[in-house]
Amino acid sequence: MRRAWNLSEEFIAGLNARRVGPATGFADVRSRLAKPLNDEGEDPTRVVEELASAVEPGLVATAGPRYFGFVIGGSVPAAVAADQLASVWDQNAALARSSPAAAAVESVASEWLLDLLRLPKTASVGFVTGCQMANFTCLAAARHAVLARAGWDVEKDGLQGGPRVNVVVGEEAHATIHSALRYAGFGSGRSIVVPADAQGRMKADELRKALASVVGPTIVCAQAGNVNSGAFDPLDDIASATSARGAWLHVDGAFGLWAAASENPERRALMRGAERAQSWATDAHKWLNAPYDSGLAIVATPEDHRAAMITAASYLIRAEGAERDPHDYTPESSRRARGFAVYAALRNLGRRGVSDLVERCCALAVRAADSLRLADGVAVLNDVVLNQVLVRVAPSRGEHASGSSDAVDAHTRAVIERVQREGVAWLGGTRWHDREAMRISVSNWTTTDADIDALVASILRAHRPNA
Ligand SMILES: *Cc1c(COP(=O)(O)O)cnc(C)c1O
């Protein structure tokens, strides 16, 4: 363990200077590791040392300040340390009786989270692996509630033969909403899809029309923070439309939900109306900068949350009185005590620290957009309302067919690849309005102005190598 801690210190100390993307790929790392499993076991120090040195070139500096791919936070120090203790303590966070410590820390962290995210104090929180599972957990609670109201016991009788449930999603719903719908038995292809505007926001008037055309149990999935543009669905309008119809409103806010923790009223306004929903899914491993894995499934009505998740067996000693059994709120039974890291991240940052983290990342996204916009042939595609920037780059005028959309697509792809290869920063690509774009996501607590300037310089070198 001492050796592992030394390696951890070395890694953290070198994070800012190391190549951001991996130095090698899957096949190479595999070949370094792949030998027949030994018969007798090996010395733990040797196992750890050889593992660390074999995987080293395959590591990605996702925890560092210049990783702008996907939406990936780093880890604040207290959270990394608490998470290490969670491994050492090896608590089973299923029951209050399997670990009063794990259950109690989740209970406190839940209260802090609801307060910080300005959600109803009476809501329940499940500590799941990520927003994918949070979306699933919330939709399972929704499924329970809308069908119970229709007189159907979905936990006992399943979906087959029951009343049809209308599921309404935005055109720009995250891919994990569709997988969550699949896991929940609704299928991913039967949803009513509401069109989105140019920023990727669900159109509330179209939602109203869609809701007017359906009868019976209905679930609406809205989004706070589009994974590409950062845009928010008009949540207040959507909440009015869904409550008028008696539908369940779920909000996927993997990172966007954290806008509510900002002290900047403009940022908070993006979340206006979110508190009127019935469930919310978010991540702690993205913007809170807790280590992987850490997602949060939040349900306004704890009884629906529990009804969908509860596992009963005679040997499982139930919580009593004010105690809380964590597994009543998650699909998992036995699991990691990930509440320790969430608690530590929240306390390490404090209310002001979380707000500053959100605001800093948003300001850095604006800085990136503003610098890039000045360069010849660069277009910023989205309104930068949060931490996400979408960029397209056009080849020089002299180049063959430089003006065509296909040429811009090809050049944008090439620039992404060159930036990744150079290693100063890392960003990925996406399709936006059916065209190629590069995505810049600023979600790390250590990112500074200088890191943004280094990213911009890397993009511009890749864009105009001879300039
Ligand atoms: C990242 C993301 C998810 C999925 O979260 P995981 O933590 O990868 O499970 C869901 N919705 C949105 C909007 C996201 O950005």
Short mmCIF file of N, CA and C in Angstrom, two decimals, residues 37-160:
data_model
loop_
_atom_site.label_atom_id
_atom_site.label_comp_id
_atom_site.label_asym_id
_atom_site.label_seq_id
_atom_site.Cartn_x
_atom_site.Cartn_y
_atom_site.Cartn_z
N LEU A 37 -2.19 -17.03 -16.08
CA LEU A 37 -2.36 -16.81 -14.64
C LEU A 37 -1.46 -17.79 -13.87
N ASN A 38 -0.71 -17.25 -12.91
CA ASN A 38 0.20 -18.11 -12.16
C ASN A 38 -0.56 -19.07 -11.25
N ASP A 39 0.10 -20.12 -10.82
CA ASP A 39 -0.55 -21.12 -9.96
C ASP A 39 -0.54 -20.74 -8.50
N GLU A 40 0.56 -20.19 -8.04
CA GLU A 40 0.78 -20.09 -6.58
C GLU A 40 0.50 -18.71 -6.00
N GLY A 41 0.18 -17.75 -6.85
CA GLY A 41 0.02 -16.39 -6.35
C GLY A 41 1.36 -15.68 -6.33
N GLU A 42 1.31 -14.33 -6.29
CA GLU A 42 2.55 -13.56 -6.33
C GLU A 42 2.57 -12.53 -5.21
N ASP A 43 3.74 -12.04 -4.93
CA ASP A 43 3.94 -11.03 -3.91
C ASP A 43 3.14 -9.77 -4.26
N PRO A 44 2.36 -9.23 -3.32
CA PRO A 44 1.48 -8.09 -3.65
C PRO A 44 2.23 -6.85 -4.15
N THR A 45 3.39 -6.57 -3.56
CA THR A 45 4.13 -5.38 -4.00
C THR A 45 4.54 -5.53 -5.45
N ARG A 46 5.01 -6.74 -5.80
CA ARG A 46 5.41 -6.97 -7.18
C ARG A 46 4.20 -6.85 -8.12
N VAL A 47 3.06 -7.41 -7.69
CA VAL A 47 1.85 -7.34 -8.52
C VAL A 47 1.51 -5.88 -8.81
N VAL A 48 1.51 -5.07 -7.76
CA VAL A 48 1.12 -3.66 -7.92
C VAL A 48 2.14 -2.91 -8.79
N GLU A 49 3.43 -3.14 -8.52
CA GLU A 49 4.47 -2.44 -9.30
C GLU A 49 4.40 -2.81 -10.77
N GLU A 50 4.27 -4.10 -11.05
CA GLU A 50 4.26 -4.52 -12.45
C GLU A 50 2.98 -4.11 -13.15
N LEU A 51 1.88 -4.12 -12.43
CA LEU A 51 0.62 -3.64 -13.00
C LEU A 51 0.77 -2.17 -13.37
N ALA A 52 1.27 -1.38 -12.42
CA ALA A 52 1.38 0.06 -12.65
C ALA A 52 2.31 0.36 -13.83
N SER A 53 3.43 -0.36 -13.92
CA SER A 53 4.34 -0.02 -15.01
C SER A 53 3.80 -0.53 -16.35
N ALA A 54 3.07 -1.63 -16.35
CA ALA A 54 2.53 -2.14 -17.62
C ALA A 54 1.42 -1.24 -18.16
N VAL A 55 0.58 -0.71 -17.28
CA VAL A 55 -0.56 0.09 -17.78
C VAL A 55 -0.19 1.56 -18.02
N GLU A 56 0.93 1.99 -17.44
CA GLU A 56 1.30 3.42 -17.49
C GLU A 56 1.10 4.08 -18.86
N PRO A 57 1.65 3.51 -19.96
CA PRO A 57 1.49 4.22 -21.26
C PRO A 57 0.05 4.19 -21.78
N GLY A 58 -0.79 3.37 -21.20
CA GLY A 58 -2.19 3.31 -21.64
C GLY A 58 -3.10 4.19 -20.80
N LEU A 59 -2.52 4.89 -19.83
CA LEU A 59 -3.34 5.77 -18.99
C LEU A 59 -3.63 7.08 -19.72
N VAL A 60 -4.79 7.63 -19.44
CA VAL A 60 -5.23 8.89 -20.05
C VAL A 60 -5.29 9.92 -18.92
N ALA A 61 -4.82 11.14 -19.20
CA ALA A 61 -4.81 12.16 -18.15
C ALA A 61 -6.18 12.83 -18.02
N THR A 62 -7.19 11.99 -17.86
CA THR A 62 -8.56 12.50 -17.69
C THR A 62 -8.69 13.30 -16.40
N ALA A 63 -7.85 12.99 -15.41
CA ALA A 63 -7.93 13.70 -14.13
C ALA A 63 -7.22 15.06 -14.20
N GLY A 64 -6.51 15.32 -15.30
CA GLY A 64 -5.71 16.53 -15.40
C GLY A 64 -6.45 17.71 -16.02
N PRO A 65 -5.76 18.86 -16.08
CA PRO A 65 -6.43 20.12 -16.45
C PRO A 65 -6.69 20.33 -17.94
N ARG A 66 -6.08 19.52 -18.82
CA ARG A 66 -6.27 19.78 -20.25
C ARG A 66 -6.95 18.62 -20.96
N TYR A 67 -7.79 17.90 -20.24
CA TYR A 67 -8.62 16.87 -20.86
C TYR A 67 -10.00 17.47 -21.08
N PHE A 68 -10.38 17.66 -22.34
CA PHE A 68 -11.65 18.33 -22.65
C PHE A 68 -12.63 17.40 -23.37
N GLY A 69 -12.35 16.10 -23.33
CA GLY A 69 -13.20 15.13 -24.02
C GLY A 69 -14.45 14.80 -23.22
N PHE A 70 -15.45 14.24 -23.91
CA PHE A 70 -16.73 13.82 -23.29
C PHE A 70 -17.18 14.87 -22.27
N VAL A 71 -17.63 14.44 -21.08
CA VAL A 71 -17.78 15.37 -19.95
C VAL A 71 -17.18 14.61 -18.78
N ILE A 72 -15.92 14.94 -18.45
CA ILE A 72 -15.18 14.12 -17.49
C ILE A 72 -14.59 15.04 -16.46
N GLY A 73 -14.98 14.91 -15.21
CA GLY A 73 -14.37 15.74 -14.17
C GLY A 73 -13.08 15.11 -13.70
N GLY A 74 -12.32 15.85 -12.93
CA GLY A 74 -11.18 15.28 -12.22
C GLY A 74 -11.64 14.80 -10.86
N SER A 75 -10.75 14.86 -9.89
CA SER A 75 -11.12 14.44 -8.53
C SER A 75 -10.49 15.41 -7.54
N VAL A 76 -11.32 16.03 -6.70
CA VAL A 76 -10.76 16.92 -5.67
C VAL A 76 -10.06 16.07 -4.62
N PRO A 77 -9.01 16.62 -3.97
CA PRO A 77 -8.14 15.81 -3.11
C PRO A 77 -8.87 15.02 -2.02
N ALA A 78 -9.77 15.66 -1.29
CA ALA A 78 -10.42 14.94 -0.19
C ALA A 78 -11.25 13.77 -0.70
N ALA A 79 -11.81 13.92 -1.92
CA ALA A 79 -12.63 12.85 -2.47
C ALA A 79 -11.77 11.65 -2.87
N VAL A 80 -10.60 11.91 -3.47
CA VAL A 80 -9.70 10.80 -3.83
C VAL A 80 -9.28 10.06 -2.57
N ALA A 81 -8.92 10.83 -1.54
CA ALA A 81 -8.44 10.22 -0.30
C ALA A 81 -9.56 9.42 0.37
N ALA A 82 -10.77 10.00 0.41
CA ALA A 82 -11.90 9.30 1.04
C ALA A 82 -12.24 8.04 0.26
N ASP A 83 -12.08 8.12 -1.06
CA ASP A 83 -12.39 6.95 -1.88
C ASP A 83 -11.37 5.85 -1.64
N GLN A 84 -10.13 6.24 -1.42
CA GLN A 84 -9.12 5.24 -1.09
C GLN A 84 -9.46 4.56 0.24
N LEU A 85 -9.91 5.36 1.19
CA LEU A 85 -10.33 4.77 2.47
C LEU A 85 -11.53 3.84 2.28
N ALA A 86 -12.43 4.21 1.35
CA ALA A 86 -13.59 3.35 1.10
C ALA A 86 -13.13 1.96 0.65
N SER A 87 -12.04 1.92 -0.15
CA SER A 87 -11.50 0.61 -0.56
C SER A 87 -10.88 -0.12 0.61
N VAL A 88 -10.13 0.61 1.42
CA VAL A 88 -9.46 -0.02 2.55
C VAL A 88 -10.49 -0.53 3.56
N TRP A 89 -11.48 0.30 3.83
CA TRP A 89 -12.51 -0.09 4.79
C TRP A 89 -13.39 -1.23 4.25
N ASP A 90 -13.51 -1.29 2.91
CA ASP A 90 -14.25 -2.36 2.24
C ASP A 90 -15.64 -2.57 2.83
N GLN A 91 -16.34 -1.46 3.01
CA GLN A 91 -17.70 -1.53 3.57
C GLN A 91 -18.70 -1.97 2.51
N ASN A 92 -19.68 -2.72 2.91
CA ASN A 92 -20.78 -3.05 2.01
C ASN A 92 -21.91 -2.06 2.27
N ALA A 93 -22.14 -1.19 1.29
CA ALA A 93 -23.09 -0.08 1.49
C ALA A 93 -24.54 -0.49 1.19
N ALA A 94 -24.86 -1.77 1.34
CA ALA A 94 -26.25 -2.18 1.06
C ALA A 94 -27.20 -1.76 2.17
N LEU A 95 -26.83 -2.06 3.39
CA LEU A 95 -27.77 -1.95 4.51
C LEU A 95 -27.18 -1.10 5.63
N ALA A 96 -28.06 -0.51 6.42
CA ALA A 96 -27.59 0.20 7.62
C ALA A 96 -26.88 -0.77 8.55
N ARG A 97 -27.33 -2.05 8.54
CA ARG A 97 -26.70 -3.04 9.41
C ARG A 97 -25.41 -3.61 8.84
N SER A 98 -25.24 -3.56 7.51
CA SER A 98 -23.97 -4.05 6.96
C SER A 98 -22.89 -2.99 7.12
N SER A 99 -23.26 -1.71 7.16
CA SER A 99 -22.31 -0.64 7.49
C SER A 99 -23.07 0.61 7.92
N PRO A 100 -23.22 0.79 9.23
CA PRO A 100 -23.85 2.04 9.69
C PRO A 100 -23.08 3.25 9.18
N ALA A 101 -21.76 3.12 9.03
CA ALA A 101 -20.93 4.24 8.58
C ALA A 101 -21.31 4.64 7.16
N ALA A 102 -21.36 3.66 6.26
CA ALA A 102 -21.68 3.96 4.86
C ALA A 102 -23.10 4.51 4.74
N ALA A 103 -24.03 3.93 5.49
CA ALA A 103 -25.43 4.37 5.41
C ALA A 103 -25.59 5.78 5.95
N ALA A 104 -24.92 6.08 7.05
CA ALA A 104 -25.06 7.40 7.67
C ALA A 104 -24.42 8.49 6.80
N VAL A 105 -23.26 8.19 6.20
CA VAL A 105 -22.58 9.21 5.40
C VAL A 105 -23.42 9.54 4.16
N GLU A 106 -24.08 8.53 3.59
CA GLU A 106 -24.95 8.79 2.44
C GLU A 106 -26.15 9.64 2.84
N SER A 107 -26.64 9.40 4.04
CA SER A 107 -27.80 10.15 4.51
C SER A 107 -27.45 11.64 4.65
N VAL A 108 -26.28 11.92 5.21
CA VAL A 108 -25.85 13.32 5.35
C VAL A 108 -25.55 13.94 3.98
N ALA A 109 -24.82 13.20 3.14
CA ALA A 109 -24.48 13.73 1.81
C ALA A 109 -25.75 14.00 1.00
N SER A 110 -26.78 13.15 1.17
CA SER A 110 -28.06 13.37 0.47
C SER A 110 -28.66 14.71 0.83
N GLU A 111 -28.67 15.01 2.13
CA GLU A 111 -29.25 16.29 2.58
C GLU A 111 -28.48 17.47 2.00
N TRP A 112 -27.17 17.37 2.01
CA TRP A 112 -26.34 18.44 1.45
C TRP A 112 -26.62 18.61 -0.05
N LEU A 113 -26.70 17.47 -0.75
CA LEU A 113 -26.92 17.52 -2.20
C LEU A 113 -28.24 18.19 -2.55
N LEU A 114 -29.30 17.79 -1.84
CA LEU A 114 -30.62 18.35 -2.14
C LEU A 114 -30.63 19.85 -1.88
N ASP A 115 -29.95 20.25 -0.82
CA ASP A 115 -29.85 21.66 -0.48
C ASP A 115 -29.09 22.42 -1.57
N LEU A 116 -27.93 21.88 -1.93
CA LEU A 116 -27.05 22.53 -2.92
C LEU A 116 -27.72 22.61 -4.30
N LEU A 117 -28.41 21.55 -4.68
CA LEU A 117 -29.03 21.51 -6.02
C LEU A 117 -30.42 22.12 -6.02
N ARG A 118 -30.83 22.67 -4.86
CA ARG A 118 -32.13 23.34 -4.71
C ARG A 118 -33.30 22.45 -5.12
N LEU A 119 -33.24 21.22 -4.64
CA LEU A 119 -34.32 20.26 -4.90
C LEU A 119 -35.08 20.04 -3.60
N PRO A 120 -36.30 19.48 -3.69
CA PRO A 120 -37.10 19.32 -2.46
C PRO A 120 -36.34 18.54 -1.37
N LYS A 121 -36.38 19.07 -0.16
CA LYS A 121 -35.65 18.46 0.97
C LYS A 121 -36.12 17.04 1.27
N THR A 122 -37.37 16.73 0.88
CA THR A 122 -37.94 15.43 1.20
C THR A 122 -37.63 14.38 0.15
N ALA A 123 -36.93 14.74 -0.93
CA ALA A 123 -36.63 13.78 -1.99
C ALA A 123 -35.65 12.72 -1.46
N SER A 124 -35.61 11.57 -2.15
CA SER A 124 -34.68 10.50 -1.77
C SER A 124 -33.56 10.41 -2.80
N VAL A 125 -32.40 9.93 -2.35
CA VAL A 125 -31.23 9.89 -3.22
C VAL A 125 -30.64 8.47 -3.21
N GLY A 126 -30.41 7.94 -4.41
CA GLY A 126 -29.73 6.66 -4.55
C GLY A 126 -28.34 6.88 -5.10
N PHE A 127 -27.34 6.27 -4.47
CA PHE A 127 -25.94 6.44 -4.89
C PHE A 127 -25.58 5.32 -5.86
N VAL A 128 -25.69 5.62 -7.15
CA VAL A 128 -25.48 4.62 -8.18
C VAL A 128 -24.14 4.87 -8.90
N THR A 129 -23.88 4.07 -9.94
CA THR A 129 -22.57 4.15 -10.58
C THR A 129 -22.40 5.39 -11.46
N GLY A 130 -23.47 5.83 -12.08
CA GLY A 130 -23.35 6.97 -12.99
C GLY A 130 -24.74 7.40 -13.43
N CYS A 131 -24.77 8.37 -14.34
CA CYS A 131 -26.07 8.93 -14.71
C CYS A 131 -26.90 7.94 -15.53
N GLN A 132 -26.22 7.04 -16.22
CA GLN A 132 -26.96 5.98 -16.92
C GLN A 132 -27.85 5.22 -15.92
N MET A 133 -27.25 4.77 -14.84
CA MET A 133 -28.02 4.02 -13.84
C MET A 133 -28.98 4.92 -13.09
N ALA A 134 -28.62 6.20 -12.95
CA ALA A 134 -29.52 7.14 -12.29
C ALA A 134 -30.77 7.33 -13.15
N ASN A 135 -30.58 7.47 -14.47
CA ASN A 135 -31.73 7.58 -15.36
C ASN A 135 -32.61 6.33 -15.25
N PHE A 136 -31.97 5.17 -15.24
CA PHE A 136 -32.75 3.93 -15.13
C PHE A 136 -33.53 3.87 -13.81
N THR A 137 -32.85 4.19 -12.71
CA THR A 137 -33.49 4.12 -11.39
C THR A 137 -34.69 5.07 -11.32
N CYS A 138 -34.50 6.28 -11.81
CA CYS A 138 -35.59 7.28 -11.79
C CYS A 138 -36.75 6.82 -12.68
N LEU A 139 -36.42 6.26 -13.84
CA LEU A 139 -37.50 5.83 -14.73
C LEU A 139 -38.23 4.61 -14.16
N ALA A 140 -37.54 3.80 -13.37
CA ALA A 140 -38.21 2.68 -12.70
C ALA A 140 -39.18 3.21 -11.65
N ALA A 141 -38.78 4.28 -10.95
CA ALA A 141 -39.69 4.90 -9.97
C ALA A 141 -40.89 5.52 -10.69
N ALA A 142 -40.61 6.15 -11.84
CA ALA A 142 -41.69 6.75 -12.64
C ALA A 142 -42.66 5.68 -13.11
N ARG A 143 -42.10 4.57 -13.59
CA ARG A 143 -42.92 3.45 -14.09
C ARG A 143 -43.83 2.94 -12.98
N HIS A 144 -43.25 2.80 -11.78
CA HIS A 144 -44.07 2.36 -10.64
C HIS A 144 -45.23 3.33 -10.40
N ALA A 145 -44.89 4.63 -10.32
CA ALA A 145 -45.88 5.62 -9.90
C ALA A 145 -47.01 5.75 -10.91
N VAL A 146 -46.66 5.88 -12.19
CA VAL A 146 -47.74 6.13 -13.17
C VAL A 146 -48.62 4.89 -13.33
N LEU A 147 -48.03 3.70 -13.16
CA LEU A 147 -48.85 2.50 -13.31
C LEU A 147 -49.66 2.21 -12.04
N ALA A 148 -49.10 2.51 -10.87
CA ALA A 148 -49.86 2.33 -9.63
C ALA A 148 -51.11 3.20 -9.67
N ARG A 149 -50.94 4.43 -10.17
CA ARG A 149 -52.10 5.33 -10.28
C ARG A 149 -53.16 4.78 -11.22
N ALA A 150 -52.70 4.01 -12.21
CA ALA A 150 -53.64 3.41 -13.16
C ALA A 150 -54.15 2.06 -12.65
N GLY A 151 -53.80 1.72 -11.39
CA GLY A 151 -54.30 0.48 -10.79
C GLY A 151 -53.52 -0.76 -11.19
N TRP A 152 -52.29 -0.58 -11.63
CA TRP A 152 -51.49 -1.73 -12.10
C TRP A 152 -50.23 -1.87 -11.24
N ASP A 153 -49.96 -3.08 -10.75
CA ASP A 153 -48.79 -3.35 -9.92
C ASP A 153 -47.66 -3.87 -10.82
N VAL A 154 -46.83 -2.95 -11.31
CA VAL A 154 -45.81 -3.35 -12.28
C VAL A 154 -44.70 -4.16 -11.64
N GLU A 155 -44.44 -3.95 -10.34
CA GLU A 155 -43.38 -4.72 -9.69
C GLU A 155 -43.78 -6.20 -9.64
N LYS A 156 -45.07 -6.47 -9.41
CA LYS A 156 -45.52 -7.86 -9.32
C LYS A 156 -45.84 -8.42 -10.71
N ASP A 157 -46.55 -7.66 -11.52
CA ASP A 157 -47.10 -8.20 -12.76
C ASP A 157 -46.32 -7.85 -14.02
N GLY A 158 -45.33 -7.00 -13.89
CA GLY A 158 -44.54 -6.62 -15.07
C GLY A 158 -45.34 -5.72 -16.00
N LEU A 159 -44.76 -5.45 -17.16
CA LEU A 159 -45.42 -4.51 -18.08
C LEU A 159 -46.42 -5.21 -19.00
N GLN A 160 -46.20 -6.50 -19.24
CA GLN A 160 -47.04 -7.18 -20.23
C GLN A 160 -48.47 -7.28 -19.75
#
